[in-house]
XYZ file of C-alpha atoms in Angstrom:
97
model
C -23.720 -16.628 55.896
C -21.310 -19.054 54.486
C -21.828 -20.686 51.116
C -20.495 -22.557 49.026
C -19.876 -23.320 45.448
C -20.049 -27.581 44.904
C -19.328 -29.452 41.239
C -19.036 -32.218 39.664
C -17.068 -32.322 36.591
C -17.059 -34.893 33.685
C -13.490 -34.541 31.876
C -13.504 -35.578 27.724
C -9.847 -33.956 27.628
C -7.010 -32.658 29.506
C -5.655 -30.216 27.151
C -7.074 -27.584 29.524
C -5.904 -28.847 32.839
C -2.287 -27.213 33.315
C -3.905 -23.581 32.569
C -6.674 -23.544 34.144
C -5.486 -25.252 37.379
C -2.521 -23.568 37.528
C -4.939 -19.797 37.941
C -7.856 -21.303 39.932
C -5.880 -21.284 43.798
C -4.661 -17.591 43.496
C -8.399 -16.541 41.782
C -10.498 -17.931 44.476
C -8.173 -16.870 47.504
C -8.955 -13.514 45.836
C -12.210 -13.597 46.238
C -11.945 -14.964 49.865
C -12.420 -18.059 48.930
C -11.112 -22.087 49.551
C -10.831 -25.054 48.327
C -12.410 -27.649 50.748
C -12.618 -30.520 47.933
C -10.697 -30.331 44.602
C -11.022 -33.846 42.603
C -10.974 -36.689 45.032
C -12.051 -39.793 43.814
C -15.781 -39.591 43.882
C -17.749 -42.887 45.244
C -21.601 -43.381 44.624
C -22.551 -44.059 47.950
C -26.313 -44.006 46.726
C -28.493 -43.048 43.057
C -28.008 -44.600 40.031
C -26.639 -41.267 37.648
C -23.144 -41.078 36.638
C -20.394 -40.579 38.444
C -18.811 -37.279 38.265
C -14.452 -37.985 36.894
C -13.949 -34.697 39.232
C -15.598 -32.865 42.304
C -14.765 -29.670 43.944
C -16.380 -27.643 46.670
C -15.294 -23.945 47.327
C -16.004 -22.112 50.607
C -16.638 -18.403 50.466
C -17.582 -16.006 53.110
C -21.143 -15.483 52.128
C -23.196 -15.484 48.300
C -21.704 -11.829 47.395
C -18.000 -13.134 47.369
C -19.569 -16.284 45.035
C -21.246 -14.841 43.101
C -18.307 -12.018 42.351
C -15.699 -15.264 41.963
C -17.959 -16.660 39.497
C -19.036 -13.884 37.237
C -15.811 -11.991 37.537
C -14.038 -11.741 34.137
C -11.030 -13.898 35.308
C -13.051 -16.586 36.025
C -15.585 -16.687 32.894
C -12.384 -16.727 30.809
C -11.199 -19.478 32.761
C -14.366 -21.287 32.031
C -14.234 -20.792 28.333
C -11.111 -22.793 28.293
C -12.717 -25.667 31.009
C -14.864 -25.924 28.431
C -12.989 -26.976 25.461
C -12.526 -30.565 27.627
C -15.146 -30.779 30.361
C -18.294 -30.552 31.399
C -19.723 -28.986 34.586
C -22.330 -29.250 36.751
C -22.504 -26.593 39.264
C -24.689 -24.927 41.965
C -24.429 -22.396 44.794
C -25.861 -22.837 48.054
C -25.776 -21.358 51.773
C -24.232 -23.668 54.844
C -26.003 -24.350 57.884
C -25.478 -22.186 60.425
């Protein structure tokens, strides 16, 4: 089954961007991954929390290829450096099908 990885990401810097964004594409077409959503300008449509600067959502073929993406070395070192000048809110869930 399909799922997907969705986040919203508060940026405090963008000493990280060039780097990180730069290795993200190939990483996730790797793992059989895609980019549906990568920034945008979020718009609260309803709620009253804060608005995310960033939001991304990444199809994969099913939770095994996620779940490899996201705990695959590549990746984790990739997140260190996100780190240094963001914060992330992420979760991983199944589409309908």
């Amino acid at each position: 089954m399909t799922a997907y990885i969705i986040g919203q990401m508060e940026i405090h810097s963008r000493d990280w961007m060039d780097e990180y964004f730069a290795k993200m594409p190939d990483l996730v077409k790797r793992h059989n991954g895609a980019f549906k959503v990568r920034g945008g300008k979020p718009e609260q449509l309803e709620g009253e929390g804060k608005m995310p600067d960033a939001a991304f959502v990444i199809e994969f073929p099913d939770r095994s290829h996620a779940t490899s993406f996201w705990n695959s070395d590549e990746f984790q070192s990739l997140a260190v450096l996100r780190r240094t000048g963001s914060t992330l809110n992420a979760i991983l869930t199944d589409a309908v099908e």
